[in-house]
Coordinates of N, CA and C in Angstrom, one line a residue:
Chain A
X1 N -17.5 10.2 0.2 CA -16.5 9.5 1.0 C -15.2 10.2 0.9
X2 N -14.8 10.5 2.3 CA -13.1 11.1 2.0 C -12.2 10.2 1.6
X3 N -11.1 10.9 0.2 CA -10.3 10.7 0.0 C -9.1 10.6 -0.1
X4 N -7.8 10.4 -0.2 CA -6.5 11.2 -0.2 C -6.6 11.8 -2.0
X5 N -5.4 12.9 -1.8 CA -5.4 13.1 -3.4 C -4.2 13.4 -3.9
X6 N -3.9 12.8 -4.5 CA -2.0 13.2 -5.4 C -2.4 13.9 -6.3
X7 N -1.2 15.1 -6.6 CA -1.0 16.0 -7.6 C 0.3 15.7 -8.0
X8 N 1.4 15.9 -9.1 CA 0.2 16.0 -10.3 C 0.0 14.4 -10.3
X9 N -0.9 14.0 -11.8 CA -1.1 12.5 -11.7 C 0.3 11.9 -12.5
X10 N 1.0 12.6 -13.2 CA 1.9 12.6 -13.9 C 3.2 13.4 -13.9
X11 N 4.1 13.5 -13.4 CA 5.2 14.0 -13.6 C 6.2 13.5 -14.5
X12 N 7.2 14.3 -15.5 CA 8.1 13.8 -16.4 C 9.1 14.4 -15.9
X13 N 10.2 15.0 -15.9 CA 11.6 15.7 -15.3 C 12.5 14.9 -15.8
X14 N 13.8 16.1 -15.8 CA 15.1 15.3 -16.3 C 15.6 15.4 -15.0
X15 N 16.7 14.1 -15.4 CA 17.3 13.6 -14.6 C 18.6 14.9 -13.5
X16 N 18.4 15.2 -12.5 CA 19.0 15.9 -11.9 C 18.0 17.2 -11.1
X17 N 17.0 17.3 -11.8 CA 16.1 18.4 -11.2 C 15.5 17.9 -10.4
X18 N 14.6 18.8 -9.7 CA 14.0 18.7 -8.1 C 12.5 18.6 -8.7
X19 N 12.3 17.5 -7.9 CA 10.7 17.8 -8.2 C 10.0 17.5 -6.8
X20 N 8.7 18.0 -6.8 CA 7.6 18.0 -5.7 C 6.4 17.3 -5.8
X21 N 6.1 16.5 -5.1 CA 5.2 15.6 -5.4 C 4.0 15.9 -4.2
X22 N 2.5 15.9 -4.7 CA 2.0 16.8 -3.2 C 0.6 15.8 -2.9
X23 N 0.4 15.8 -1.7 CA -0.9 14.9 -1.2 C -1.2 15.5 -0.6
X24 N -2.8 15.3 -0.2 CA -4.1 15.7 0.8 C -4.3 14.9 1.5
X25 N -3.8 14.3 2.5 CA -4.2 13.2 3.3 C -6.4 13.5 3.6
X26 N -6.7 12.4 4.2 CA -8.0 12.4 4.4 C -7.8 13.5 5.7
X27 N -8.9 14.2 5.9 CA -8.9 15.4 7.2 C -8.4 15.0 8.8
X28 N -9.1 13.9 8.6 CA -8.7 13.7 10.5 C -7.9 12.8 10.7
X29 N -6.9 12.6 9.8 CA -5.9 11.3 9.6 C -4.5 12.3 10.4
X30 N -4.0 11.1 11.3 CA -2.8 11.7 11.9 C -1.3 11.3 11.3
X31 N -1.6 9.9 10.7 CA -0.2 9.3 10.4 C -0.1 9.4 8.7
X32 N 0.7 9.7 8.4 CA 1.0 10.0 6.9 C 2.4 9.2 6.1
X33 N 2.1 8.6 4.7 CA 3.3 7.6 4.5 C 3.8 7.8 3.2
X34 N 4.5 7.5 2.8 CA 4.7 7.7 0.9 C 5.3 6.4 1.0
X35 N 5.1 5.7 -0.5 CA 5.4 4.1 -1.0 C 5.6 5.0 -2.4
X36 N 6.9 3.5 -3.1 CA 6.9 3.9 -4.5 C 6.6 2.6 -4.4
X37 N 6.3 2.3 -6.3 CA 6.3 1.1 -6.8 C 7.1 1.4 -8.7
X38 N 8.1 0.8 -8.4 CA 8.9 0.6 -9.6 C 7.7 -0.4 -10.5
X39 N 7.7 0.0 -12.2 CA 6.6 -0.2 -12.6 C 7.0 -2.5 -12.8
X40 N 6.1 -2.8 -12.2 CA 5.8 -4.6 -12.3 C 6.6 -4.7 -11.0
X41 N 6.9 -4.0 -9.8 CA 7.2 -4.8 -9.2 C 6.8 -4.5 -7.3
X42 N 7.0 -4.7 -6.7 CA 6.1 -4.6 -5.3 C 6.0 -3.2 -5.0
X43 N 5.1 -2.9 -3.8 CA 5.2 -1.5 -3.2 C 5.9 -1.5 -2.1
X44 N 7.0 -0.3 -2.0 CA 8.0 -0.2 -0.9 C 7.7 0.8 0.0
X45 N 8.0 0.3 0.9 CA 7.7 2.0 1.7 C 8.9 2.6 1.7
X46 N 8.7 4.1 1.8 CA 9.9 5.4 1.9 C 9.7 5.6 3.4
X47 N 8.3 6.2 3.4 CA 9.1 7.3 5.1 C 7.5 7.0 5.6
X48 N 7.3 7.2 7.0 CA 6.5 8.0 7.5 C 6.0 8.7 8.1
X49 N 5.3 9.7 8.7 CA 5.3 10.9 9.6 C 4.4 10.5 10.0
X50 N 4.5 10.9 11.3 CA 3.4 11.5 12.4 C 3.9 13.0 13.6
X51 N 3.2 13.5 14.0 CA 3.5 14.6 14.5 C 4.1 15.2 14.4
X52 N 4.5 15.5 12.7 CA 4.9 16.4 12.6 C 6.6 15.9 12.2
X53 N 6.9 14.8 12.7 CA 8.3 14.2 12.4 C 8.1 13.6 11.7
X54 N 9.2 12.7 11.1 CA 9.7 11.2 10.6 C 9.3 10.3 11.4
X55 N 8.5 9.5 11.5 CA 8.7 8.4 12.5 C 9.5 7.3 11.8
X56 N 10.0 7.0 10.7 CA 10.4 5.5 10.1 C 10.5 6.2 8.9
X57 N 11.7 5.6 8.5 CA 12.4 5.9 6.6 C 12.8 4.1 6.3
X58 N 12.7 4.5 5.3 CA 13.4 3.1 4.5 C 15.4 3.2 4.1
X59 N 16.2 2.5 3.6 CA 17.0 2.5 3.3 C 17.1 3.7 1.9
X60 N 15.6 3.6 1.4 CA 15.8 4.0 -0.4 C 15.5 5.9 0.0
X61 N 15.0 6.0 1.1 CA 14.7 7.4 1.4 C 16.1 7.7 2.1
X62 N 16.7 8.2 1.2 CA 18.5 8.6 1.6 C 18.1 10.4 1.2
X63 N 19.2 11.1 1.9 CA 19.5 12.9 1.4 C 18.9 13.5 0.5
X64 N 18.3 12.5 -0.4 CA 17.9 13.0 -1.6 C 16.0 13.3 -1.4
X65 N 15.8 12.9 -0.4 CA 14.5 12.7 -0.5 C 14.3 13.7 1.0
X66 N 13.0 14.5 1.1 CA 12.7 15.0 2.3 C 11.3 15.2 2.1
X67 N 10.1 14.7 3.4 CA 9.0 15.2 3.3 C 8.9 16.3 4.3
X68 N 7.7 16.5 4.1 CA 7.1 18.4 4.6 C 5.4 18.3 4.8
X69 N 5.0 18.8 5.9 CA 3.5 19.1 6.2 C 3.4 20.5 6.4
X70 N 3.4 21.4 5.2 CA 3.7 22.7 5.2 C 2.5 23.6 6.0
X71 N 1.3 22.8 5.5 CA 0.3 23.7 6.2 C -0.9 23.4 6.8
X72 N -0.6 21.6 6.8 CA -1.7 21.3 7.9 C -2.4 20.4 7.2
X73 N -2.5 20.3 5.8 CA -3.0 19.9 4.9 C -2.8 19.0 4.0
X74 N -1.6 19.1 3.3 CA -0.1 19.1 2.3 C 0.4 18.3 2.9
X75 N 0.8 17.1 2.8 CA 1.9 16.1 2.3 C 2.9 16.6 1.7
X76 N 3.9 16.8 1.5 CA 5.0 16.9 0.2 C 6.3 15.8 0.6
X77 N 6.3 14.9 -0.7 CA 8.0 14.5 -1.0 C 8.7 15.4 -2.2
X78 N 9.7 15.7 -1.9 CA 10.6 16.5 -2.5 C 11.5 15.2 -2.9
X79 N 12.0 15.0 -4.2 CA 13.2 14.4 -4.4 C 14.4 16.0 -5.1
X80 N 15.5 16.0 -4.4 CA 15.9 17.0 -4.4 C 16.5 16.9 -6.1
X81 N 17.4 15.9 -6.5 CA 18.0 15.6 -7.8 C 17.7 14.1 -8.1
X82 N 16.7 14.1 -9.0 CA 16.2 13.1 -9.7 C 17.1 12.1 -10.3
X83 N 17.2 10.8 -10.3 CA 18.1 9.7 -10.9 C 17.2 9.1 -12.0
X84 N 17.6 8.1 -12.8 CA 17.1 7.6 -13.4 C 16.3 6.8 -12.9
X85 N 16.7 5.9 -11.8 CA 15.7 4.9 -11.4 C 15.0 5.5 -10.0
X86 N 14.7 7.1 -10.3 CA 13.5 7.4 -9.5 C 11.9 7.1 -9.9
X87 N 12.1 6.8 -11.3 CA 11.2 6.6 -12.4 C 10.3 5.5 -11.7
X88 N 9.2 6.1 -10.9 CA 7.9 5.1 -10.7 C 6.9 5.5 -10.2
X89 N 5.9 4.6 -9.8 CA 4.5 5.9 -8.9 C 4.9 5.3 -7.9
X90 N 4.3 6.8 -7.4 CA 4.5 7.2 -5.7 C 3.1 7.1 -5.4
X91 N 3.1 6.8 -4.0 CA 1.8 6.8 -3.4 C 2.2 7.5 -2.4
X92 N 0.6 8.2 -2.1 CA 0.8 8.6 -0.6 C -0.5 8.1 0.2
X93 N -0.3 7.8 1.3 CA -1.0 7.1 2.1 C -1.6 8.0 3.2
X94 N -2.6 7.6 3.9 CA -2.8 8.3 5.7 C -3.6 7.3 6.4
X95 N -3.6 7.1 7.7 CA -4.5 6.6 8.4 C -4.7 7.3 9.7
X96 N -6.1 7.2 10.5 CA -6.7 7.8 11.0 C -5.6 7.0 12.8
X97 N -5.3 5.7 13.1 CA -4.9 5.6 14.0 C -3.7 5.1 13.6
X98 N -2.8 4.7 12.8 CA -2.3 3.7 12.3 C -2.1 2.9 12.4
X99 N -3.4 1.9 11.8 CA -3.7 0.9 11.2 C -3.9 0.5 9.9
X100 N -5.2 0.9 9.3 CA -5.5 1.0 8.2 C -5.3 1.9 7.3
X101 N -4.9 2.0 6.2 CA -3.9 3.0 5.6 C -5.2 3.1 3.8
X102 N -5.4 4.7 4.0 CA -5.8 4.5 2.0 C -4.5 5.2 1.7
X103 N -4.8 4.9 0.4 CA -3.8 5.2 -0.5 C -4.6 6.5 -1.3
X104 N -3.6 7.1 -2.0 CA -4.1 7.7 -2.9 C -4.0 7.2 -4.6
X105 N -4.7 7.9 -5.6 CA -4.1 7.4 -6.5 C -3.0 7.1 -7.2
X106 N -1.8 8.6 -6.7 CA -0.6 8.0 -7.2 C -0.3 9.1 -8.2
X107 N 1.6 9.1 -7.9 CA 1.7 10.0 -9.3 C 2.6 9.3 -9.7
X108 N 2.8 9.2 -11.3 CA 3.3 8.6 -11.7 C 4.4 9.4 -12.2
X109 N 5.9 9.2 -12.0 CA 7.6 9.9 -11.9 C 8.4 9.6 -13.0
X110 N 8.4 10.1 -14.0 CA 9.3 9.9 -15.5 C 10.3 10.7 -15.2
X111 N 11.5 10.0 -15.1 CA 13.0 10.9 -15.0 C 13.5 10.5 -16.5
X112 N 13.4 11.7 -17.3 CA 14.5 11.2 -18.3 C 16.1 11.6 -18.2
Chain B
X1 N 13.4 -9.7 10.2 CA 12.8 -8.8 9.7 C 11.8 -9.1 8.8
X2 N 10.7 -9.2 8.7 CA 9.2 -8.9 8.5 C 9.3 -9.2 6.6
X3 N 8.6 -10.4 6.6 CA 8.6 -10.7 5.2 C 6.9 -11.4 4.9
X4 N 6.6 -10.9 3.7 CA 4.8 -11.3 3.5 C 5.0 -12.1 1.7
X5 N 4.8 -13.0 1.6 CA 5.2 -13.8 0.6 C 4.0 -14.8 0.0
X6 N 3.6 -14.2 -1.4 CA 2.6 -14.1 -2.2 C 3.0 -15.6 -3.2
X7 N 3.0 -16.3 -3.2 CA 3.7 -17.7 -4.2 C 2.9 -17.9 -5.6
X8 N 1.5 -17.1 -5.9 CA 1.0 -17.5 -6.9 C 1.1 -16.2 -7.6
X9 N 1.7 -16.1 -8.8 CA 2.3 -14.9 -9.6 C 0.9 -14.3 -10.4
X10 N -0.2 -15.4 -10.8 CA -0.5 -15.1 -11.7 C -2.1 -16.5 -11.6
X11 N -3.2 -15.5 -11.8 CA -4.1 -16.7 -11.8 C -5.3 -16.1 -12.3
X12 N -5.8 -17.0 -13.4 CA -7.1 -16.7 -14.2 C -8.6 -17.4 -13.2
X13 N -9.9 -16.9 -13.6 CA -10.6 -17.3 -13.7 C -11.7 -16.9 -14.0
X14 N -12.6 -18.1 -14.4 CA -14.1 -17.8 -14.9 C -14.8 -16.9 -14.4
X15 N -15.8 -15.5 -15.1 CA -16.8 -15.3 -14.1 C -17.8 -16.0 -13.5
X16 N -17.7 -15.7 -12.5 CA -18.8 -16.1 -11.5 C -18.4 -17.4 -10.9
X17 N -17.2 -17.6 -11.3 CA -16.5 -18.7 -10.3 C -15.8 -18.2 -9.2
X18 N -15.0 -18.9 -8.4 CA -14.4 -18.4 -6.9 C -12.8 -18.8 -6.9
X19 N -12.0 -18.1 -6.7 CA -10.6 -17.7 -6.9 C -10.4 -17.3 -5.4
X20 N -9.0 -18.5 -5.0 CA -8.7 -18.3 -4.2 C -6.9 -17.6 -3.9
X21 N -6.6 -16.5 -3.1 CA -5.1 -16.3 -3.2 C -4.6 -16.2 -2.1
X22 N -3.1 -16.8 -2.2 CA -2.3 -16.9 -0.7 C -1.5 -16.0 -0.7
X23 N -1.5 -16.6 0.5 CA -0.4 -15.5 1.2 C 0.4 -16.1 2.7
X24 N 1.5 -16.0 3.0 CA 2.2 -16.1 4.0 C 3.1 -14.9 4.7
X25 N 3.1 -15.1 5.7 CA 4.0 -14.2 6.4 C 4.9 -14.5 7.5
X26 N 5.7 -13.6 8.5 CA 6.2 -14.6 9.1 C 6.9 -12.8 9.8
X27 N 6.5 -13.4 11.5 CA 6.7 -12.0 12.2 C 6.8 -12.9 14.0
X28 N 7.1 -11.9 14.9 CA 7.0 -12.6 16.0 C 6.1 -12.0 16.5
X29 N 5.1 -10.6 16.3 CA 4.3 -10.0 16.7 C 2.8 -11.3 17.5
X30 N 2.2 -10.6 18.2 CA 1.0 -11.7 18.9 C -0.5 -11.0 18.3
X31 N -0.3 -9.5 18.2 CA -1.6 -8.5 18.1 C -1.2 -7.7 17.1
X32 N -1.8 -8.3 15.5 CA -1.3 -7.4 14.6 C -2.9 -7.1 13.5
X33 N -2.4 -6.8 12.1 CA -3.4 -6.4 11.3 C -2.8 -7.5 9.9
X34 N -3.6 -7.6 9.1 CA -3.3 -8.1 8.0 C -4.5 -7.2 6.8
X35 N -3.9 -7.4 5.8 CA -4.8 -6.4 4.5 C -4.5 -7.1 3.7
X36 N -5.4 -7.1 2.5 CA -5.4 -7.0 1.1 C -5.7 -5.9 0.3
X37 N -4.9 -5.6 -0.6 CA -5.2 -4.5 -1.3 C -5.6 -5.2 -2.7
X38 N -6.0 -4.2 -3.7 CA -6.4 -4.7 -5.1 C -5.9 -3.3 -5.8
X39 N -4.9 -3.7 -6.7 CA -4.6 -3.0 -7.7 C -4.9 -3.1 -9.2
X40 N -6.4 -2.2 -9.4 CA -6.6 -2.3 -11.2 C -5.6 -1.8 -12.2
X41 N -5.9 -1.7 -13.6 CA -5.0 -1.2 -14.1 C -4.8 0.0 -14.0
X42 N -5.5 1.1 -13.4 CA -6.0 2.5 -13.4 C -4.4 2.8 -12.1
X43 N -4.2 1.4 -11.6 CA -3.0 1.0 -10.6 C -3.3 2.2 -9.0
X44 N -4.6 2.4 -8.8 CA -4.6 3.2 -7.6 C -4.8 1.8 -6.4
X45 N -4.5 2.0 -5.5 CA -4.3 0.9 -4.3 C -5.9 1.0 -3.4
X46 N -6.5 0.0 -3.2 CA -8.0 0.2 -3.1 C -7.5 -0.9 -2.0
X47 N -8.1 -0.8 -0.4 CA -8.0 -1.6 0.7 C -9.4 -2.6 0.5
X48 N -9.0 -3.8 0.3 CA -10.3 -4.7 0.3 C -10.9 -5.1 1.0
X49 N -9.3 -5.8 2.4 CA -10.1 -6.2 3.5 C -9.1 -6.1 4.3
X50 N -9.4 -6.2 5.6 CA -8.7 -6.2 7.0 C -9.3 -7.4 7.8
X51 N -8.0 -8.0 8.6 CA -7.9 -9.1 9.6 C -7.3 -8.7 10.9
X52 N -8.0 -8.6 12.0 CA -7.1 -8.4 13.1 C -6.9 -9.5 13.9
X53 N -5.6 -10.1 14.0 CA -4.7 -11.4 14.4 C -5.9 -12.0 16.1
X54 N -6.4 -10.6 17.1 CA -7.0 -11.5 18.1 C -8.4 -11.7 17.8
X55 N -8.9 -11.5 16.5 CA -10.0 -12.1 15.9 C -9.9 -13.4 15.6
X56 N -10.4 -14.3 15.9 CA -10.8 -15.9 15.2 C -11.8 -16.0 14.5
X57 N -12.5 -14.9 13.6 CA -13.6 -14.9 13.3 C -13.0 -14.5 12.3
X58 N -12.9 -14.9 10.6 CA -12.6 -14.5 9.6 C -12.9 -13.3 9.0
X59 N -12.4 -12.6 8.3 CA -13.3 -11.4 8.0 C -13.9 -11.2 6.7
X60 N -15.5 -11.0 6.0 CA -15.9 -11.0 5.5 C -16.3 -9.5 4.8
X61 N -16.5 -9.4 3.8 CA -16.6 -7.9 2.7 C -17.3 -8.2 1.9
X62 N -18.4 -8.1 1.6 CA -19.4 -8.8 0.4 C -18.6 -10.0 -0.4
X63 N -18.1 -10.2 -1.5 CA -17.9 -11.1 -2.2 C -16.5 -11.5 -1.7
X64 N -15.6 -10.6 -0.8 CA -14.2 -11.0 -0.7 C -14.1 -11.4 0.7
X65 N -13.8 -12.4 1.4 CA -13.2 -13.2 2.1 C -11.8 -13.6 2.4
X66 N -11.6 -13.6 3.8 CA -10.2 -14.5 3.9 C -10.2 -15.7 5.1
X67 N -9.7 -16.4 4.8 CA -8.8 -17.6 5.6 C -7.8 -17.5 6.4
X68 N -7.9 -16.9 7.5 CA -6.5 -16.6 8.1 C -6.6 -17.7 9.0
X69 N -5.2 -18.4 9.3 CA -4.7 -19.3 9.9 C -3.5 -18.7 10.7
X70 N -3.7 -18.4 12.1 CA -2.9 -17.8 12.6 C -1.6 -18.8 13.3
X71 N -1.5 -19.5 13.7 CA -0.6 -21.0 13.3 C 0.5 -20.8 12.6
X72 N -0.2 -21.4 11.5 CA 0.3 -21.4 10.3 C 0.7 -20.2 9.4
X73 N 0.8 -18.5 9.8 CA 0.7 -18.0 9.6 C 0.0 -17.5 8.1
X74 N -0.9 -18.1 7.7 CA -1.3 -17.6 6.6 C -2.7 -16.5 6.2
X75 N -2.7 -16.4 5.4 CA -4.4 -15.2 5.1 C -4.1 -15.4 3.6
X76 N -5.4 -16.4 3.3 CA -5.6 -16.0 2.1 C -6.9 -15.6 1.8
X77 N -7.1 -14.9 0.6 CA -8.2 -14.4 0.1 C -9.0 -14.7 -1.1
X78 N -10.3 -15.0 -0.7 CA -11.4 -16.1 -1.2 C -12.1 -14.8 -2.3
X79 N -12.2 -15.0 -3.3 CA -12.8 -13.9 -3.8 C -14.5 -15.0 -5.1
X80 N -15.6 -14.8 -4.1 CA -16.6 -15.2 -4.9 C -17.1 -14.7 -5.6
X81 N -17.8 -15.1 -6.9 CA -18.6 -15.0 -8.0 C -18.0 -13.9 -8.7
X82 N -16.9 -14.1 -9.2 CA -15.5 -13.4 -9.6 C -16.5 -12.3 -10.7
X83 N -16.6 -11.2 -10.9 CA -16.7 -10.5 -11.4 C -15.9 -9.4 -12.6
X84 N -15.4 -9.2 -14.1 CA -15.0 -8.6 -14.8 C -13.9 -7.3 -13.8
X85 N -14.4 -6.7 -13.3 CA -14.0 -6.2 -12.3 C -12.8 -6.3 -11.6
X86 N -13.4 -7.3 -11.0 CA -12.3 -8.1 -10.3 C -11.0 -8.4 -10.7
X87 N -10.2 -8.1 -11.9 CA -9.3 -7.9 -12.7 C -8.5 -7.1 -12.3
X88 N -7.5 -7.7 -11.7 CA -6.6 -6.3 -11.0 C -5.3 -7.3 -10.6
X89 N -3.9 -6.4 -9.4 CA -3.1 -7.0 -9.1 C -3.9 -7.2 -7.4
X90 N -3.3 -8.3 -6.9 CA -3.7 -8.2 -5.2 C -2.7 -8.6 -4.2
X91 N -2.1 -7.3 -3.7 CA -1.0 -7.9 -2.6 C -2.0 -7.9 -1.3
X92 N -1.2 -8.6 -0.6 CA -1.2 -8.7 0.4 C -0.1 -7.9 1.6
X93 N -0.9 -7.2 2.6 CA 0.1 -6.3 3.2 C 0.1 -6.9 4.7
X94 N 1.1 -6.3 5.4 CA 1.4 -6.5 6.6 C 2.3 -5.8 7.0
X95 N 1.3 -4.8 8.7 CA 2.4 -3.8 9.0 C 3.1 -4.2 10.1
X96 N 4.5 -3.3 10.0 CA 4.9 -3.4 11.1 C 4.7 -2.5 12.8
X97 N 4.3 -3.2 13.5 CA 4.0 -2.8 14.9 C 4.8 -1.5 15.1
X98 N 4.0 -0.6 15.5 CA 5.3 0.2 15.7 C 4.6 1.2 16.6
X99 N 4.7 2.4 17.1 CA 3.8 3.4 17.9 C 3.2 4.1 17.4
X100 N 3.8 4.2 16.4 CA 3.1 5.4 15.6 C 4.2 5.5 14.3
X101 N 3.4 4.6 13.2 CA 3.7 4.3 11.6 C 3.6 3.3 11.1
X102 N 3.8 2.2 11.8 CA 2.9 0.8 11.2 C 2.9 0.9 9.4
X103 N 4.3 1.0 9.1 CA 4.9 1.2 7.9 C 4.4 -0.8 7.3
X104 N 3.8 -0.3 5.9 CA 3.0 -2.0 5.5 C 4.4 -2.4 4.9
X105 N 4.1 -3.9 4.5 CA 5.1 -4.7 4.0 C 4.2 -5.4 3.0
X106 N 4.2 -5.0 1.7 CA 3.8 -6.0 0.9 C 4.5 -7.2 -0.1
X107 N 3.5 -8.0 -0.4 CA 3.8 -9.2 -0.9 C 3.8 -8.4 -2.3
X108 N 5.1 -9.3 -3.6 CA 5.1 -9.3 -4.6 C 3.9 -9.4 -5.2
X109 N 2.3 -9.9 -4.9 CA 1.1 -9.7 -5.8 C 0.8 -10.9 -6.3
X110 N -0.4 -11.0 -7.0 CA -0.8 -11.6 -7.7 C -1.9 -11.3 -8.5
X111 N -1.4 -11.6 -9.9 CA -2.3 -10.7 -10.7 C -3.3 -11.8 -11.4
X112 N -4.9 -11.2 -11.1 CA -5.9 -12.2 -11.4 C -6.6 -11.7 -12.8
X113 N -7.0 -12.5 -13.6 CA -7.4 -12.3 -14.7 C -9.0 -12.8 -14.6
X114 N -9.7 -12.0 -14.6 CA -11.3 -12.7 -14.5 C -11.6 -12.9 -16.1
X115 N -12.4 -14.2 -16.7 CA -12.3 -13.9 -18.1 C -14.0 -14.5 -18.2
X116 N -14.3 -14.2 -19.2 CA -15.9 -13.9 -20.0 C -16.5 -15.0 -19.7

């Protein structure tokens, strides 16, 4: 059964550096999303794409944050300079019309 | 603005008994979607079930079930012959309408403890 897939499962970084966080959406999925979840407490949404744009950002997805569908395949959130309280897992999501959305596993974001 | 509100934080039960969880929401939308997800501790987000609002026919998934009351805006989720397994967090989501992104809204959770 197709899956989405996050890399890495784990990221650590200090506070101020750039990191890349990368997903496989499922193949024939058009709409693409990233959610964090601060650890114990709900899942938020950041952004989400479709064709190729932004369709919808959240308040928390400010300058610092930019996604990318580099090659057709690839998801990427970039947080440009990492804060403290970037520290959480990220999900990335896709759905085929959007409606139903999988998740992927998730990477989990350690800023020290 | 689009709020989905989970009121039971926290709820045990026997295996092989039936655990029930709510959920409320509150939208002006007429033709929407409703979901439950389940979050184990492994914490990857697993879709359990889907409701679509011009359905009056509840929606059923082998042991998981819900109650949607469109009214009353609620859906909650009936989970039978609770299984070890079954141990996880469970929000409840709700997207918003949109053309294209239907960005979810979930509920704070509720975390079920299935015990021996």
């Amino acid at each position: 059964e197709p899956e989405v897939t996050q890399t890495p499962s784990h990221q650590v970084t200090q506070m101020g550096q750039e990191v890349i966080l990368r997903c496989v959406p499922i193949s024939n999925h058009l709409y693409f999303y990233w959610y964090r979840q601060i650890l114990g407490q709900k899942v938020e949404f950041l952004v989400s794409f479709y064709n190729n744009e932004i369709s919808e950002k959240s308040e928390i997805f400010d300058d610092q944050f930019s996604v990318e569908r580099p090659d057709g395949s690839n998801f990427t959130l970039k947080i440009r300079s990492t804060k403290l309280e970037d520290s959480a897992m990220y999900f990335c999501a896709s759905s085929e019309q959007g409606t139903e959305q999988f998740f992927g596993p998730g990477t989990r974001l350690t800023v020290l | 603005a689009q709020t989905v509100t989970q009121s039971q934080p926290e709820m045990s039960v026997q295996e092989a008994e039936t655990v029930t969880l709510s959920c409320t929401y509150d939208t002006s939308e007429n033709n929407y979607y409703l979901f439950w997800y389940k979050q184990p501790p492994s914490r990857q987000m697993i879709l359990v079930i889907r409701q679509e609002a011009y359905k009056q026919q509840n929606a059923t998934e082998n042991r998981f079930s819900v109650n949607f009351q469109k009214a009353a805006k609620s859906f909650s989720l009936k989970i039978s012959d609770s299984q070890l397994g079954d141990t996880a967090m469970y929000f409840c989501a709700f997207p918003k309408i949109k053309a294209a992104g239907n960005k979810l809204t979930f509920g704070g959770g509720t975390r079920v403890l299935v015990k021996p």
